[in-house]
Amino acid sequence: MKKRIITAIIALLIFVPILIYGKLPFIILTYLMASIGLYELLRMRNISLGTFPAIITLVFLWFLLLPNTVELHLTKIDIVIVYIIIMLFYTVLSKNRFTFDEVGFTLIAMLYLTIGFFFFMETRLQSLAYVFYLLIVVWSTDTGAYFTGRALGKRKLWPDISPNKTVAGAIGGILFACVFGYIFQVIHPLPIPKHLMLTATVFLSMAGQIGDLVASAYKRHYDVKDSGKLLPGHGGILDRMDSLLFVFPIFHIIYVLL
């Protein structure tokens, strides 16, 4: 527990000032986290970071993460198409040592990280307040799920994927998120009506929990406890960002609809 607390304090001392300042340092930090996240996923599949597929996937990940303010001759969809063609051609060049299944894995891994970290970055470039609101939603969901689950949790939510999660914990997480999201709205009003904000908070809390379950599912599939060891007591980057990788894209969709 001591190691976990020390790591959290150090990480916050680095992360929060860069988050508040934004601009290029924040973009660099986002690129770094996404790159480490890709390394963690590739390692689960036993794809070495120094191989051609890993290097190409990393390069295309960087292209897809470019902010919308950067003009490209190709659209993001065009970039994905080029990536797929290159990777499929590589299966032929490698004489199927790099398989069709591995092409699918690297593609999904790249898109999974791109979607989450891109909208994390875009949200910060648009408004720091939105980022803090979403962080509060995720952290209060985790806290509420933990304490409610321990106090009232009997029925398991999805034991085959995450044995410790309970239905009561999931509901408690949503309630905590609504309470703390509302408090944030009172202290720092967002340009969203309170009733719509509470509705959005419910969906965002659910999205965060689904993101957590998705991470649990692929870690269980590849038989790893944590995605990495970068953060002592916490695991890897994906262990800390799994909920946020779902919350930020869902927030973007909700924001567009509103």
Coordinates of N, CA and C in Angstrom, one line a residue, residues 7-243:
T7 N 3.8 6.0 -5.4 CA 3.7 6.1 -6.9 C 2.6 7.0 -7.3
A8 N 1.4 7.0 -6.7 CA 0.3 7.9 -7.0 C 0.7 9.3 -6.8
I9 N 1.4 9.6 -5.7 CA 1.8 11.0 -5.4 C 2.8 11.5 -6.5
I10 N 3.8 10.7 -6.8 CA 4.8 11.1 -7.8 C 4.1 11.3 -9.2
A11 N 3.2 10.4 -9.5 CA 2.6 10.4 -10.8 C 1.7 11.7 -10.9
L12 N 1.0 12.0 -9.9 CA 0.1 13.2 -9.9 C 1.0 14.5 -9.9
L13 N 2.1 14.5 -9.3 CA 3.0 15.7 -9.3 C 3.5 15.9 -10.7
I14 N 3.7 14.9 -11.5 CA 4.1 15.0 -12.9 C 3.0 15.3 -13.8
F15 N 1.9 14.5 -13.6 CA 0.8 14.5 -14.6 C 0.0 15.8 -14.5
V16 N -0.4 16.2 -13.3 CA -1.3 17.4 -13.1 C -0.8 18.7 -13.6
P17 N 0.5 19.1 -13.3 CA 1.0 20.3 -13.9 C 1.0 20.3 -15.4
I18 N 1.4 19.2 -16.0 CA 1.4 19.1 -17.5 C 0.0 19.2 -18.0
L19 N -0.9 18.5 -17.3 CA -2.3 18.6 -17.7 C -2.9 20.0 -17.7
I20 N -2.6 20.7 -16.6 CA -3.0 22.1 -16.4 C -2.4 23.0 -17.5
Y21 N -1.1 22.8 -17.7 CA -0.4 23.7 -18.7 C -0.9 23.4 -20.1
G22 N -1.1 22.2 -20.4 CA -1.6 21.8 -21.8 C -0.5 22.0 -22.8
K23 N -1.0 22.4 -24.0 CA -0.2 22.7 -25.2 C 0.8 21.6 -25.5
L24 N 2.0 21.9 -26.0 CA 2.9 20.9 -26.5 C 3.3 19.9 -25.5
P25 N 3.6 20.3 -24.2 CA 4.0 19.3 -23.2 C 2.9 18.2 -23.0
F26 N 1.7 18.6 -23.0 CA 0.6 17.7 -22.8 C 0.5 16.7 -24.0
I27 N 0.6 17.3 -25.2 CA 0.6 16.4 -26.4 C 1.7 15.4 -26.4
I28 N 2.9 15.8 -26.0 CA 4.1 14.9 -25.9 C 3.8 13.8 -24.8
L29 N 3.2 14.2 -23.7 CA 2.8 13.2 -22.6 C 1.8 12.2 -23.1
T30 N 0.8 12.7 -23.9 CA -0.2 11.8 -24.4 C 0.4 10.8 -25.4
Y31 N 1.3 11.3 -26.3 CA 2.0 10.4 -27.2 C 2.8 9.4 -26.5
L32 N 3.5 9.8 -25.4 CA 4.3 8.9 -24.6 C 3.5 7.8 -24.0
M33 N 2.3 8.2 -23.4 CA 1.5 7.2 -22.7 C 0.9 6.2 -23.7
A34 N 0.5 6.8 -24.9 CA -0.1 5.9 -25.9 C 1.0 4.9 -26.5
S35 N 2.2 5.4 -26.6 CA 3.3 4.5 -27.1 C 3.6 3.4 -26.1
I36 N 3.6 3.8 -24.8 CA 3.8 2.8 -23.7 C 2.7 1.8 -23.7
G37 N 1.4 2.3 -23.9 CA 0.3 1.4 -23.9 C 0.4 0.4 -25.0
L38 N 0.8 0.9 -26.2 CA 1.0 -0.1 -27.3 C 2.1 -1.1 -27.0
Y39 N 3.2 -0.7 -26.4 CA 4.2 -1.7 -26.0 C 3.6 -2.7 -25.1
E40 N 2.8 -2.3 -24.1 CA 2.2 -3.2 -23.1 C 1.3 -4.2 -23.9
L41 N 0.5 -3.8 -24.8 CA -0.4 -4.7 -25.6 C 0.4 -5.7 -26.4
L42 N 1.4 -5.1 -27.1 CA 2.2 -6.0 -28.0 C 2.9 -7.1 -27.2
R43 N 3.4 -6.7 -26.0 CA 4.1 -7.6 -25.2 C 3.2 -8.8 -24.7
M44 N 1.9 -8.5 -24.5 CA 0.9 -9.5 -24.2 C 0.8 -10.6 -25.3
R45 N 1.0 -10.1 -26.5 CA 0.8 -11.0 -27.7 C 2.2 -11.6 -28.1
N46 N 3.2 -11.2 -27.3 CA 4.6 -11.7 -27.6 C 5.1 -11.2 -29.0
I47 N 4.7 -9.9 -29.3 CA 5.3 -9.2 -30.4 C 6.4 -8.3 -30.0
S48 N 7.6 -8.5 -30.4 CA 8.7 -7.7 -29.9 C 8.6 -6.3 -30.4
L49 N 9.0 -5.3 -29.6 CA 8.9 -3.9 -30.0 C 9.8 -3.6 -31.1
G50 N 10.9 -4.4 -31.3 CA 11.9 -4.0 -32.3 C 11.6 -4.6 -33.7
T51 N 10.4 -5.3 -33.8 CA 10.1 -6.0 -35.1 C 9.4 -5.0 -36.0
F52 N 9.3 -5.3 -37.3 CA 8.7 -4.5 -38.3 C 7.2 -4.2 -38.0
P53 N 6.4 -5.2 -37.6 CA 5.0 -4.9 -37.3 C 4.9 -3.9 -36.1
A54 N 5.7 -4.1 -35.1 CA 5.6 -3.2 -34.0 C 6.0 -1.8 -34.3
I55 N 7.1 -1.6 -35.1 CA 7.5 -0.3 -35.5 C 6.5 0.4 -36.4
I56 N 6.0 -0.3 -37.4 CA 5.0 0.3 -38.3 C 3.7 0.7 -37.5
T57 N 3.3 -0.2 -36.6 CA 2.1 0.1 -35.8 C 2.3 1.3 -35.0
L58 N 3.5 1.5 -34.4 CA 3.8 2.7 -33.6 C 3.8 3.9 -34.4
V59 N 4.4 3.9 -35.6 CA 4.4 5.0 -36.5 C 3.0 5.5 -36.9
F60 N 2.2 4.5 -37.3 CA 0.8 4.8 -37.7 C 0.0 5.3 -36.5
L61 N 0.3 4.8 -35.3 CA -0.4 5.3 -34.1 C -0.1 6.8 -33.9
W62 N 1.2 7.1 -34.1 CA 1.5 8.6 -34.0 C 0.8 9.4 -35.0
F63 N 0.7 8.9 -36.3 CA 0.0 9.7 -37.3 C -1.5 9.9 -36.9
L64 N -2.1 8.8 -36.4 CA -3.6 8.9 -36.1 C -3.8 9.7 -34.9
L65 N -2.8 9.9 -34.0 CA -3.0 10.8 -32.9 C -2.8 12.3 -33.2
L66 N -2.4 12.6 -34.4 CA -2.2 14.0 -34.7 C -3.5 14.8 -34.5
P67 N -3.4 15.9 -33.8 CA -4.6 16.8 -33.6 C -5.3 17.2 -34.9
N68 N -6.5 17.5 -34.8 CA -7.3 17.9 -36.0 C -6.8 19.2 -36.6
T69 N -6.0 19.9 -35.8 CA -5.5 21.2 -36.3 C -4.3 21.0 -37.3
V70 N -3.8 19.8 -37.3 CA -2.7 19.4 -38.2 C -3.3 18.9 -39.6
E71 N -2.9 19.6 -40.6 CA -3.5 19.3 -42.0 C -2.7 18.1 -42.6
L72 N -3.4 17.1 -43.0 CA -2.8 16.0 -43.7 C -3.3 15.8 -45.1
H73 N -2.5 15.3 -46.0 CA -3.0 15.0 -47.3 C -4.0 13.8 -47.4
L74 N -3.9 13.0 -46.4 CA -4.7 11.8 -46.2 C -5.6 12.0 -45.0
T75 N -6.8 11.4 -45.1 CA -7.7 11.4 -44.0 C -7.3 10.3 -43.0
K76 N -7.8 10.3 -41.8 CA -7.5 9.2 -40.8 C -7.9 7.9 -41.4
I77 N -9.0 7.8 -42.1 CA -9.5 6.5 -42.6 C -8.5 6.1 -43.7
D78 N -8.0 7.0 -44.5 CA -7.0 6.6 -45.5 C -5.8 6.0 -44.9
I79 N -5.4 6.6 -43.8 CA -4.2 6.1 -43.1 C -4.4 4.7 -42.6
V80 N -5.6 4.4 -42.0 CA -5.9 3.1 -41.6 C -5.9 2.1 -42.7
I81 N -6.4 2.5 -43.9 CA -6.4 1.6 -45.0 C -5.0 1.3 -45.5
V82 N -4.1 2.3 -45.5 CA -2.7 2.1 -45.9 C -2.0 1.1 -44.9
Y83 N -2.3 1.3 -43.6 CA -1.8 0.4 -42.6 C -2.2 -1.0 -42.8
I84 N -3.5 -1.2 -43.1 CA -4.0 -2.6 -43.3 C -3.3 -3.3 -44.5
I85 N -3.2 -2.5 -45.6 CA -2.6 -3.0 -46.8 C -1.1 -3.4 -46.5
I86 N -0.4 -2.5 -45.8 CA 1.0 -2.8 -45.5 C 1.2 -4.1 -44.6
M87 N 0.3 -4.2 -43.6 CA 0.4 -5.3 -42.7 C 0.0 -6.6 -43.4
L88 N -1.0 -6.6 -44.2 CA -1.4 -7.8 -44.9 C -0.3 -8.2 -45.9
F89 N 0.3 -7.3 -46.6 CA 1.4 -7.6 -47.5 C 2.6 -8.2 -46.7
Y90 N 2.8 -7.7 -45.5 CA 3.9 -8.3 -44.7 C 3.6 -9.7 -44.3
T91 N 2.4 -10.1 -44.2 CA 2.1 -11.5 -43.9 C 2.7 -12.4 -45.0
V92 N 2.6 -11.9 -46.2 CA 3.1 -12.6 -47.4 C 4.6 -12.6 -47.4
L93 N 5.2 -11.4 -47.1 CA 6.7 -11.3 -47.1 C 7.3 -12.2 -46.0
S94 N 6.6 -12.3 -44.9 CA 7.1 -13.1 -43.7 C 6.8 -14.6 -43.9
K95 N 6.2 -14.9 -45.0 CA 5.8 -16.3 -45.3 C 4.9 -16.8 -44.1
N96 N 4.0 -16.0 -43.7 CA 3.0 -16.3 -42.7 C 3.5 -16.5 -41.3
R97 N 4.8 -16.1 -41.1 CA 5.3 -16.1 -39.7 C 4.6 -15.0 -38.9
F98 N 4.2 -13.9 -39.6 CA 3.3 -12.9 -39.0 C 2.0 -13.2 -39.6
T99 N 1.0 -13.6 -38.8 CA -0.2 -14.1 -39.3 C -1.4 -13.1 -39.5
F100 N -2.4 -13.5 -40.2 CA -3.6 -12.7 -40.3 C -4.2 -12.4 -39.0
D101 N -4.2 -13.3 -38.0 CA -4.7 -13.0 -36.7 C -3.9 -11.9 -36.0
E102 N -2.6 -11.9 -36.2 CA -1.7 -10.9 -35.6 C -1.9 -9.5 -36.3
V103 N -2.3 -9.5 -37.6 CA -2.6 -8.3 -38.2 C -3.9 -7.7 -37.5
G104 N -4.9 -8.6 -37.3 CA -6.1 -8.1 -36.6 C -5.8 -7.6 -35.2
F105 N -4.9 -8.3 -34.5 CA -4.5 -7.8 -33.1 C -3.9 -6.4 -33.2
T106 N -2.9 -6.3 -34.0 CA -2.2 -5.0 -34.1 C -3.1 -3.8 -34.5
L107 N -4.1 -4.2 -35.4 CA -5.0 -3.2 -35.9 C -5.9 -2.7 -34.8
I108 N -6.5 -3.7 -34.1 CA -7.4 -3.4 -33.0 C -6.7 -2.6 -31.8
A109 N -5.4 -3.1 -31.5 CA -4.6 -2.4 -30.5 C -4.4 -1.0 -30.9
M110 N -4.0 -0.7 -32.1 CA -3.7 0.6 -32.6 C -5.0 1.5 -32.5
L111 N -6.1 1.0 -33.0 CA -7.4 1.8 -32.9 C -7.9 2.0 -31.5
Y112 N -7.8 1.0 -30.7 CA -8.2 1.1 -29.3 C -7.4 2.2 -28.6
L113 N -6.1 2.3 -28.8 CA -5.3 3.3 -28.2 C -5.5 4.7 -28.9
T114 N -5.7 4.7 -30.2 CA -5.9 5.9 -30.9 C -7.1 6.6 -30.5
I115 N -8.2 5.9 -30.4 CA -9.5 6.5 -30.1 C -9.5 7.1 -28.7
G116 N -9.0 6.3 -27.7 CA -9.0 6.8 -26.4 C -8.1 7.9 -26.2
F117 N -6.8 7.8 -26.6 CA -5.8 8.9 -26.3 C -6.1 10.1 -27.2
F118 N -6.6 9.9 -28.4 CA -6.9 11.1 -29.3 C -8.0 12.0 -28.6
F119 N -9.0 11.4 -28.1 CA -10.1 12.2 -27.5 C -9.7 12.7 -26.2
F120 N -8.8 12.0 -25.5 CA -8.2 12.5 -24.3 C -7.5 13.8 -24.6
M121 N -6.7 13.8 -25.6 CA -6.0 15.0 -26.0 C -6.9 16.1 -26.6
E122 N -7.8 15.7 -27.4 CA -8.7 16.7 -28.0 C -9.6 17.4 -26.9
T123 N -10.0 16.6 -25.9 CA -10.8 17.2 -24.8 C -10.0 18.2 -24.1
R124 N -8.7 17.9 -23.8 CA -7.9 18.9 -23.1 C -7.7 20.1 -23.9
L125 N -7.5 20.0 -25.2 CA -7.2 21.1 -26.0 C -8.5 22.0 -26.1
Q126 N -9.6 21.4 -25.9 CA -10.9 22.2 -25.9 C -11.2 22.8 -24.6
S127 N -11.0 22.1 -23.5 CA -11.4 22.6 -22.2 C -10.8 21.8 -21.1
L128 N -10.0 22.4 -20.2 CA -9.4 21.7 -19.0 C -10.6 21.3 -18.0
A129 N -11.6 22.1 -18.0 CA -12.7 21.8 -17.0 C -13.4 20.5 -17.4
Y130 N -13.5 20.2 -18.7 CA -14.1 18.9 -19.1 C -13.2 17.7 -18.7
V131 N -11.9 17.9 -18.8 CA -11.0 16.8 -18.4 C -11.2 16.5 -16.9
F132 N -11.2 17.6 -16.1 CA -11.3 17.4 -14.7 C -12.7 16.8 -14.3
Y133 N -13.7 17.2 -15.0 CA -15.0 16.6 -14.8 C -15.0 15.1 -15.1
L134 N -14.4 14.7 -16.2 CA -14.3 13.3 -16.6 C -13.4 12.5 -15.6
L135 N -12.3 13.1 -15.2 CA -11.4 12.4 -14.2 C -12.2 12.2 -12.9
I136 N -13.0 13.2 -12.5 CA -13.8 13.0 -11.3 C -14.8 11.9 -11.4
V137 N -15.4 11.8 -12.6 CA -16.4 10.8 -12.9 C -15.8 9.4 -12.7
V138 N -14.6 9.2 -13.3 CA -13.9 7.9 -13.3 C -13.4 7.6 -11.9
W139 N -12.8 8.6 -11.2 CA -12.2 8.3 -9.9 C -13.3 8.1 -8.9
S140 N -14.4 8.8 -9.0 CA -15.5 8.6 -8.0 C -16.2 7.3 -8.3
T141 N -16.3 6.9 -9.6 CA -16.9 5.6 -9.9 C -16.1 4.5 -9.3
D142 N -14.8 4.6 -9.4 CA -13.9 3.5 -8.9 C -14.0 3.5 -7.4
T143 N -14.0 4.7 -6.7 CA -14.1 4.7 -5.3 C -15.5 4.2 -4.8
G144 N -16.5 4.6 -5.4 CA -17.9 4.2 -5.0 C -18.0 2.7 -5.3
A145 N -17.5 2.2 -6.3 CA -17.7 0.7 -6.6 C -16.9 -0.1 -5.6
Y146 N -15.7 0.4 -5.2 CA -14.9 -0.3 -4.2 C -15.6 -0.4 -2.9
F147 N -16.0 0.7 -2.3 CA -16.6 0.8 -1.0 C -18.0 0.1 -0.9
T148 N -18.8 0.4 -2.0 CA -20.1 -0.2 -2.0 C -20.1 -1.7 -2.2
G149 N -19.1 -2.1 -3.1 CA -19.0 -3.5 -3.3 C -18.5 -4.2 -2.1
R150 N -17.6 -3.6 -1.3 CA -17.2 -4.3 -0.1 C -18.3 -4.4 1.0
A151 N -19.1 -3.3 1.0 CA -20.1 -3.3 2.1 C -21.4 -4.1 1.7
L152 N -21.8 -4.0 0.5 CA -23.1 -4.6 0.1 C -22.9 -5.7 -1.0
G153 N -21.8 -5.8 -1.6 CA -21.6 -6.7 -2.8 C -21.7 -8.2 -2.4
K154 N -22.7 -8.8 -3.0 CA -22.9 -10.3 -2.9 C -22.9 -10.9 -4.3
R155 N -23.8 -10.3 -5.1 CA -23.9 -10.9 -6.5 C -22.8 -10.4 -7.4
K156 N -22.1 -11.3 -8.0 CA -21.0 -10.9 -8.8 C -21.5 -10.3 -10.1
L157 N -20.8 -9.3 -10.6 CA -21.2 -8.6 -11.9 C -20.8 -9.5 -13.1
W158 N -19.6 -9.9 -13.2 CA -19.1 -10.7 -14.3 C -17.9 -11.6 -13.8
P159 N -18.2 -12.6 -13.1 CA -17.1 -13.4 -12.4 C -16.1 -14.0 -13.4
D160 N -16.5 -14.3 -14.6 CA -15.6 -14.9 -15.6 C -14.5 -14.0 -16.0
I161 N -14.9 -12.7 -16.0 CA -14.0 -11.6 -16.4 C -13.2 -10.9 -15.3
S162 N -14.0 -10.5 -14.3 CA -13.4 -9.8 -13.1 C -14.1 -10.3 -11.8
P163 N -13.5 -11.3 -11.2 CA -14.2 -12.0 -10.0 C -14.6 -11.0 -8.9
N164 N -13.9 -9.9 -8.7 CA -14.1 -9.1 -7.5 C -15.2 -8.0 -7.7
K165 N -15.6 -7.8 -9.0 CA -16.6 -6.8 -9.2 C -18.0 -7.3 -8.9
T166 N -18.9 -6.5 -8.3 CA -20.2 -6.9 -7.9 C -21.2 -5.9 -8.6
V167 N -22.5 -6.4 -8.6 CA -23.6 -5.6 -9.1 C -23.8 -4.4 -8.2
A168 N -23.7 -4.6 -6.9 CA -23.9 -3.5 -6.0 C -22.7 -2.4 -6.1
G169 N -21.5 -2.9 -6.4 CA -20.4 -2.0 -6.6 C -20.6 -1.2 -7.9
A170 N -21.1 -1.8 -8.9 CA -21.3 -1.1 -10.2 C -22.4 0.0 -10.0
I171 N -23.4 -0.3 -9.3 CA -24.5 0.7 -9.0 C -24.0 1.8 -8.1
G172 N -23.2 1.4 -7.1 CA -22.6 2.4 -6.1 C -21.7 3.3 -6.9
G173 N -20.9 2.8 -7.8 CA -20.0 3.6 -8.6 C -20.7 4.7 -9.4
I174 N -21.9 4.3 -10.0 CA -22.7 5.3 -10.7 C -23.2 6.3 -9.8
L175 N -23.7 5.9 -8.6 CA -24.3 6.9 -7.7 C -23.2 7.9 -7.2
F176 N -22.0 7.3 -6.9 CA -20.9 8.2 -6.4 C -20.6 9.2 -7.5
A177 N -20.5 8.7 -8.8 CA -20.2 9.6 -9.9 C -21.2 10.7 -10.1
C178 N -22.4 10.4 -9.9 CA -23.5 11.4 -10.0 C -23.4 12.5 -8.9
V179 N -23.1 12.0 -7.7 CA -22.9 13.0 -6.6 C -21.8 13.9 -6.8
F180 N -20.6 13.3 -7.1 CA -19.4 14.1 -7.2 C -19.4 14.9 -8.6
G181 N -20.1 14.4 -9.6 CA -20.2 15.1 -10.8 C -21.1 16.4 -10.6
Y182 N -22.1 16.2 -9.8 CA -23.1 17.3 -9.5 C -22.3 18.4 -8.7
I183 N -21.5 17.9 -7.7 CA -20.8 18.9 -6.9 C -19.8 19.7 -7.8
F184 N -19.2 19.0 -8.7 CA -18.3 19.7 -9.6 C -19.1 20.7 -10.4
Q185 N -20.2 20.4 -10.9 CA -21.1 21.3 -11.7 C -21.5 22.5 -10.9
V186 N -21.7 22.3 -9.6 CA -22.0 23.4 -8.7 C -20.8 24.3 -8.5
I187 N -19.7 23.7 -8.3 CA -18.5 24.5 -8.0 C -17.9 25.2 -9.3
H188 N -17.9 24.4 -10.4 CA -17.4 24.9 -11.6 C -18.4 24.6 -12.7
P189 N -19.5 25.4 -12.9 CA -20.5 25.1 -13.8 C -20.0 24.8 -15.3
L190 N -20.4 23.7 -15.9 CA -20.2 23.5 -17.3 C -21.3 24.0 -18.1
P191 N -21.1 24.3 -19.4 CA -22.2 24.8 -20.2 C -23.2 23.7 -20.6
I192 N -23.6 22.9 -19.6 CA -24.5 21.8 -19.9 C -25.6 21.9 -18.8
P193 N -26.9 21.8 -19.1 CA -27.9 21.8 -18.0 C -27.7 20.7 -17.1
K194 N -28.1 21.0 -15.8 CA -27.8 20.0 -14.7 C -28.4 18.6 -15.0
H195 N -29.6 18.6 -15.5 CA -30.3 17.3 -15.7 C -29.6 16.5 -16.8
L196 N -29.1 17.2 -17.8 CA -28.4 16.5 -18.9 C -27.1 16.1 -18.4
M197 N -26.4 16.9 -17.6 CA -25.1 16.5 -17.0 C -25.2 15.3 -16.2
L198 N -26.3 15.2 -15.4 CA -26.5 14.0 -14.6 C -26.7 12.7 -15.4
T199 N -27.5 12.9 -16.5 CA -27.8 11.8 -17.4 C -26.5 11.4 -18.1
A200 N -25.7 12.4 -18.5 CA -24.4 12.1 -19.2 C -23.5 11.3 -18.2
T201 N -23.5 11.8 -16.9 CA -22.6 11.2 -15.9 C -22.9 9.7 -15.7
V202 N -24.2 9.3 -15.8 CA -24.6 7.9 -15.6 C -24.0 7.1 -16.8
F203 N -24.1 7.6 -18.0 CA -23.6 6.9 -19.1 C -22.0 6.8 -19.1
L204 N -21.4 7.9 -18.7 CA -20.0 8.0 -18.6 C -19.4 7.0 -17.5
S205 N -20.1 7.0 -16.4 CA -19.7 6.1 -15.3 C -19.8 4.6 -15.8
M206 N -20.9 4.3 -16.5 CA -21.1 3.0 -17.1 C -20.0 2.7 -18.1
A207 N -19.6 3.7 -19.0 CA -18.6 3.5 -20.0 C -17.2 3.2 -19.3
G208 N -17.0 3.9 -18.2 CA -15.7 3.7 -17.5 C -15.6 2.3 -16.9
Q209 N -16.7 1.8 -16.4 CA -16.8 0.4 -15.9 C -16.6 -0.6 -17.0
I210 N -17.2 -0.3 -18.2 CA -17.1 -1.2 -19.3 C -15.6 -1.2 -19.8
G211 N -15.0 0.0 -19.8 CA -13.6 0.0 -20.2 C -12.7 -0.8 -19.2
D212 N -13.0 -0.7 -17.9 CA -12.3 -1.5 -16.9 C -12.5 -3.0 -17.2
L213 N -13.7 -3.4 -17.5 CA -14.0 -4.8 -17.8 C -13.3 -5.3 -19.1
V214 N -13.3 -4.4 -20.1 CA -12.6 -4.8 -21.3 C -11.1 -5.1 -21.0
A215 N -10.5 -4.2 -20.2 CA -9.1 -4.4 -19.9 C -8.9 -5.7 -19.1
S216 N -9.8 -6.0 -18.2 CA -9.8 -7.2 -17.4 C -9.9 -8.4 -18.4
A217 N -10.7 -8.3 -19.4 CA -11.0 -9.4 -20.3 C -9.7 -9.7 -21.1
Y218 N -9.0 -8.7 -21.7 CA -7.9 -9.1 -22.5 C -6.7 -9.5 -21.6
K219 N -6.6 -9.0 -20.4 CA -5.5 -9.4 -19.5 C -5.8 -10.9 -19.1
R220 N -7.0 -11.2 -18.8 CA -7.3 -12.6 -18.5 C -7.1 -13.5 -19.7
H221 N -7.4 -13.0 -20.9 CA -7.2 -13.8 -22.1 C -5.7 -14.1 -22.3
Y222 N -4.9 -13.1 -22.0 CA -3.4 -13.3 -22.2 C -2.7 -13.7 -20.9
D223 N -3.5 -14.0 -19.9 CA -3.0 -14.5 -18.7 C -1.9 -13.6 -18.0
V224 N -2.2 -12.3 -17.9 CA -1.3 -11.4 -17.2 C -2.2 -10.7 -16.1
K225 N -1.5 -10.4 -15.0 CA -2.2 -9.7 -13.9 C -2.3 -8.2 -14.2
D226 N -1.2 -7.7 -14.6 CA -1.2 -6.2 -14.9 C -0.6 -6.0 -16.4
S227 N -1.0 -4.9 -17.0 CA -0.5 -4.6 -18.3 C 1.0 -4.3 -18.4
G228 N 1.5 -3.9 -17.2 CA 2.9 -3.5 -17.2 C 3.4 -3.3 -15.8
K229 N 4.7 -2.9 -15.6 CA 5.2 -2.6 -14.3 C 5.8 -1.2 -14.2
L230 N 5.4 -0.3 -15.1 CA 5.9 1.0 -15.0 C 5.6 1.8 -13.8
L231 N 4.4 1.5 -13.2 CA 3.9 2.2 -12.0 C 3.8 1.3 -10.9
P232 N 4.9 1.2 -10.0 CA 4.9 0.2 -8.9 C 3.6 0.3 -8.0
G233 N 3.0 -0.8 -7.8 CA 1.8 -0.8 -7.0 C 0.5 -0.6 -7.9
H234 N 0.7 -0.1 -9.1 CA -0.5 0.2 -9.9 C -0.5 -0.6 -11.2
G235 N 0.7 -1.1 -11.6 CA 0.7 -1.8 -12.9 C 1.3 -0.9 -14.0
G236 N 0.7 -1.0 -15.2 CA 1.1 -0.3 -16.3 C 0.2 0.9 -16.7
I237 N 0.5 1.5 -17.8 CA -0.3 2.7 -18.2 C -1.7 2.3 -18.5
L238 N -1.9 1.1 -19.1 CA -3.3 0.7 -19.5 C -4.0 0.3 -18.2
D239 N -3.4 -0.1 -17.2 CA -4.1 -0.4 -15.9 C -4.7 0.9 -15.3
R240 N -4.0 2.0 -15.6 CA -4.5 3.3 -15.0 C -5.4 4.0 -16.0
M241 N -5.3 3.7 -17.3 CA -6.1 4.5 -18.3 C -7.2 3.7 -18.9
D242 N -7.4 2.5 -18.5 CA -8.4 1.6 -19.1 C -9.8 2.2 -19.1
S243 N -10.3 2.8 -18.0 CA -11.6 3.4 -18.0 C -11.6 4.7 -18.8

